[in-house]
Amino acid sequence: AHGKSSGGRVVYDRAAAAAYADKWAFGANPAQWTSRHDDCANFVSQCVAAGGLRPFGGPVGSWRDNGRSFPSVGWVNCTAQQRVWSVASGTDSPYIVGTSTRLPRGWAAGDVVYLGNVVDGVTQWQHAIICVGRKAGQWLFDSHTVAHRRKTLATWYPAHFALIRYCRIVDSVRYR
């Protein structure tokens, strides 16, 4: 499923991103490249793309899948993904429209959380998870590398990661 297009604008289909996450949380889409190790950002990229946001290349890198072959670094690496999604490419608006260390207003399914630790004095973003909905007042998330489906944030934070970055994904993108 892809986002709805209207006059060069694509609306991010959050329900489609969450549905893709739930469908593939415990498996790998055979049409996509996957890794048994460090697959979290790749999984989040696939989910966001399933919501209709298009691959692109920009001033700080590209965000592209490559079928079953290795995709761009911005597709599979947490730090690169944040950097690429945060900068307008010249042909479209950024995909990350807000970041916070606390749950932001307007948080919704399809938004992304990055988790990390300080290692030898350097911040390292080591994991990405995608929000898939809410149940009993708790936001739920899916992830890869260690497969999780509809788990609360406490599964990862602060149990395994000391740093958190909530990233609001754009509601719509204008493509030129």
PDB file of N, CA, C and O in Angstrom, residues 144-172:
ATOM      1  N   HIS A 144      12.890  -5.060  14.426  1.00  0.00           N
ATOM      2  CA  HIS A 144      13.678  -6.186  13.922  1.00  0.00           C
ATOM      3  C   HIS A 144      15.020  -6.221  14.634  1.00  0.00           C
ATOM      4  O   HIS A 144      15.256  -5.454  15.546  1.00  0.00           O
ATOM      5  N   THR A 145      15.874  -7.044  14.160  1.00  0.00           N
ATOM      6  CA  THR A 145      17.123  -7.536  14.735  1.00  0.00           C
ATOM      7  C   THR A 145      16.703  -8.534  15.799  1.00  0.00           C
ATOM      8  O   THR A 145      16.802  -9.719  15.565  1.00  0.00           O
ATOM      9  N   VAL A 146      16.221  -8.073  16.939  1.00  0.00           N
ATOM     10  CA  VAL A 146      15.475  -8.950  17.832  1.00  0.00           C
ATOM     11  C   VAL A 146      14.019  -8.622  17.521  1.00  0.00           C
ATOM     12  O   VAL A 146      13.566  -7.506  17.731  1.00  0.00           O
ATOM     13  N   ALA A 147      13.308  -9.595  16.982  1.00  0.00           N
ATOM     14  CA  ALA A 147      11.934  -9.364  16.523  1.00  0.00           C
ATOM     15  C   ALA A 147      10.998  -9.144  17.702  1.00  0.00           C
ATOM     16  O   ALA A 147      10.960  -9.943  18.640  1.00  0.00           O
ATOM     17  N   HIS A 148      10.272  -8.030  17.623  1.00  0.00           N
ATOM     18  CA  HIS A 148       9.230  -7.729  18.602  1.00  0.00           C
ATOM     19  C   HIS A 148       8.017  -7.208  17.858  1.00  0.00           C
ATOM     20  O   HIS A 148       8.146  -6.464  16.885  1.00  0.00           O
ATOM     21  N   ARG A 149       6.855  -7.589  18.334  1.00  0.00           N
ATOM     22  CA  ARG A 149       5.596  -7.121  17.750  1.00  0.00           C
ATOM     23  C   ARG A 149       4.708  -6.603  18.861  1.00  0.00           C
ATOM     24  O   ARG A 149       4.441  -7.322  19.831  1.00  0.00           O
ATOM     25  N   ARG A 150       4.288  -5.356  18.731  1.00  0.00           N
ATOM     26  CA  ARG A 150       3.348  -4.714  19.651  1.00  0.00           C
ATOM     27  C   ARG A 150       3.813  -4.774  21.106  1.00  0.00           C
ATOM     28  O   ARG A 150       3.088  -5.198  21.994  1.00  0.00           O
ATOM     29  N   LYS A 151       5.034  -4.302  21.333  1.00  0.00           N
ATOM     30  CA  LYS A 151       5.619  -4.240  22.676  1.00  0.00           C
ATOM     31  C   LYS A 151       5.667  -2.786  23.142  1.00  0.00           C
ATOM     32  O   LYS A 151       5.781  -1.868  22.331  1.00  0.00           O
ATOM     33  N   THR A 152       5.629  -2.576  24.450  1.00  0.00           N
ATOM     34  CA  THR A 152       5.741  -1.226  24.990  1.00  0.00           C
ATOM     35  C   THR A 152       7.197  -0.780  24.945  1.00  0.00           C
ATOM     36  O   THR A 152       8.118  -1.599  24.840  1.00  0.00           O
ATOM     37  N   LEU A 153       7.395   0.520  25.067  1.00  0.00           N
ATOM     38  CA  LEU A 153       8.730   1.101  25.012  1.00  0.00           C
ATOM     39  C   LEU A 153       9.653   0.529  26.081  1.00  0.00           C
ATOM     40  O   LEU A 153      10.870   0.427  25.887  1.00  0.00           O
ATOM     41  N   ALA A 154       9.093   0.110  27.219  1.00  0.00           N
ATOM     42  CA  ALA A 154       9.898  -0.445  28.308  1.00  0.00           C
ATOM     43  C   ALA A 154      10.676  -1.695  27.891  1.00  0.00           C
ATOM     44  O   ALA A 154      11.650  -2.071  28.542  1.00  0.00           O
ATOM     45  N   THR A 155      10.268  -2.332  26.803  1.00  0.00           N
ATOM     46  CA  THR A 155      11.009  -3.482  26.275  1.00  0.00           C
ATOM     47  C   THR A 155      12.452  -3.074  25.961  1.00  0.00           C
ATOM     48  O   THR A 155      13.370  -3.876  26.117  1.00  0.00           O
ATOM     49  N   TRP A 156      12.640  -1.824  25.540  1.00  0.00           N
ATOM     50  CA  TRP A 156      13.957  -1.343  25.113  1.00  0.00           C
ATOM     51  C   TRP A 156      14.532  -0.264  26.029  1.00  0.00           C
ATOM     52  O   TRP A 156      15.730  -0.220  26.253  1.00  0.00           O
ATOM     53  N   TYR A 157      13.667   0.650  26.488  1.00  0.00           N
ATOM     54  CA  TYR A 157      14.125   1.853  27.180  1.00  0.00           C
ATOM     55  C   TYR A 157      13.433   1.997  28.527  1.00  0.00           C
ATOM     56  O   TYR A 157      12.203   1.921  28.572  1.00  0.00           O
ATOM     57  N   PRO A 158      14.190   2.182  29.599  1.00  0.00           N
ATOM     58  CA  PRO A 158      15.645   2.305  29.689  1.00  0.00           C
ATOM     59  C   PRO A 158      16.371   0.988  29.953  1.00  0.00           C
ATOM     60  O   PRO A 158      17.552   0.994  30.271  1.00  0.00           O
ATOM     61  N   ALA A 159      15.684  -0.131  29.775  1.00  0.00           N
ATOM     62  CA  ALA A 159      16.278  -1.431  30.097  1.00  0.00           C
ATOM     63  C   ALA A 159      17.586  -1.706  29.340  1.00  0.00           C
ATOM     64  O   ALA A 159      18.532  -2.239  29.917  1.00  0.00           O
ATOM     65  N   HIS A 160      17.645  -1.349  28.049  1.00  0.00           N
ATOM     66  CA  HIS A 160      18.824  -1.668  27.238  1.00  0.00           C
ATOM     67  C   HIS A 160      19.502  -0.444  26.637  1.00  0.00           C
ATOM     68  O   HIS A 160      20.636  -0.541  26.158  1.00  0.00           O
ATOM     69  N   PHE A 161      18.798   0.679  26.609  1.00  0.00           N
ATOM     70  CA  PHE A 161      19.326   1.898  25.993  1.00  0.00           C
ATOM     71  C   PHE A 161      19.125   3.079  26.929  1.00  0.00           C
ATOM     72  O   PHE A 161      18.064   3.224  27.525  1.00  0.00           O
ATOM     73  N   ALA A 162      20.132   3.935  27.029  1.00  0.00           N
ATOM     74  CA  ALA A 162      20.073   5.097  27.912  1.00  0.00           C
ATOM     75  C   ALA A 162      19.581   6.354  27.195  1.00  0.00           C
ATOM     76  O   ALA A 162      19.150   7.301  27.838  1.00  0.00           O
ATOM     77  N   LEU A 163      19.645   6.362  25.860  1.00  0.00           N
ATOM     78  CA  LEU A 163      19.269   7.537  25.076  1.00  0.00           C
ATOM     79  C   LEU A 163      18.035   7.241  24.239  1.00  0.00           C
ATOM     80  O   LEU A 163      17.885   6.120  23.725  1.00  0.00           O
ATOM     81  N   ILE A 164      17.198   8.257  24.092  1.00  0.00           N
ATOM     82  CA  ILE A 164      15.986   8.090  23.285  1.00  0.00           C
ATOM     83  C   ILE A 164      15.756   9.345  22.451  1.00  0.00           C
ATOM     84  O   ILE A 164      16.040  10.462  22.900  1.00  0.00           O
ATOM     85  N   ARG A 165      15.278   9.143  21.240  1.00  0.00           N
ATOM     86  CA  ARG A 165      14.904  10.259  20.362  1.00  0.00           C
ATOM     87  C   ARG A 165      13.604   9.869  19.662  1.00  0.00           C
ATOM     88  O   ARG A 165      13.573   8.943  18.852  1.00  0.00           O
ATOM     89  N   TYR A 166      12.531  10.571  20.037  1.00  0.00           N
ATOM     90  CA  TYR A 166      11.243  10.391  19.362  1.00  0.00           C
ATOM     91  C   TYR A 166      11.276  11.226  18.082  1.00  0.00           C
ATOM     92  O   TYR A 166      11.618  12.415  18.132  1.00  0.00           O
ATOM     93  N   CYS A 167      10.906  10.646  16.974  1.00  0.00           N
ATOM     94  CA  CYS A 167      10.897  11.372  15.698  1.00  0.00           C
ATOM     95  C   CYS A 167       9.518  11.321  15.071  1.00  0.00           C
ATOM     96  O   CYS A 167       9.016  10.237  14.740  1.00  0.00           O
ATOM     97  N   ARG A 168       8.928  12.508  14.939  1.00  0.00           N
ATOM     98  CA  ARG A 168       7.637  12.630  14.246  1.00  0.00           C
ATOM     99  C   ARG A 168       7.899  12.561  12.756  1.00  0.00           C
ATOM    100  O   ARG A 168       8.717  13.318  12.230  1.00  0.00           O
ATOM    101  N   ILE A 169       7.194  11.684  12.093  1.00  0.00           N
ATOM    102  CA  ILE A 169       7.304  11.558  10.643  1.00  0.00           C
ATOM    103  C   ILE A 169       6.249  12.475  10.021  1.00  0.00           C
ATOM    104  O   ILE A 169       5.131  12.597  10.523  1.00  0.00           O
ATOM    105  N   VAL A 170       6.613  13.088   8.935  1.00  0.00           N
ATOM    106  CA  VAL A 170       5.772  14.054   8.231  1.00  0.00           C
ATOM    107  C   VAL A 170       4.398  13.452   7.897  1.00  0.00           C
ATOM    108  O   VAL A 170       4.293  12.249   7.635  1.00  0.00           O
ATOM    109  N   ASP A 171       3.361  14.263   7.949  1.00  0.00           N
ATOM    110  CA  ASP A 171       2.028  13.794   7.571  1.00  0.00           C
ATOM    111  C   ASP A 171       1.845  13.759   6.062  1.00  0.00           C
ATOM    112  O   ASP A 171       1.079  12.957   5.540  1.00  0.00           O
ATOM    113  N   SER A 172       2.540  14.652   5.360  1.00  0.00           N
ATOM    114  CA  SER A 172       2.488  14.624   3.904  1.00  0.00           C
ATOM    115  C   SER A 172       3.761  15.252   3.356  1.00  0.00           C
ATOM    116  O   SER A 172       4.416  16.048   4.026  1.00  0.00           O
TER     117      SER A 172
END
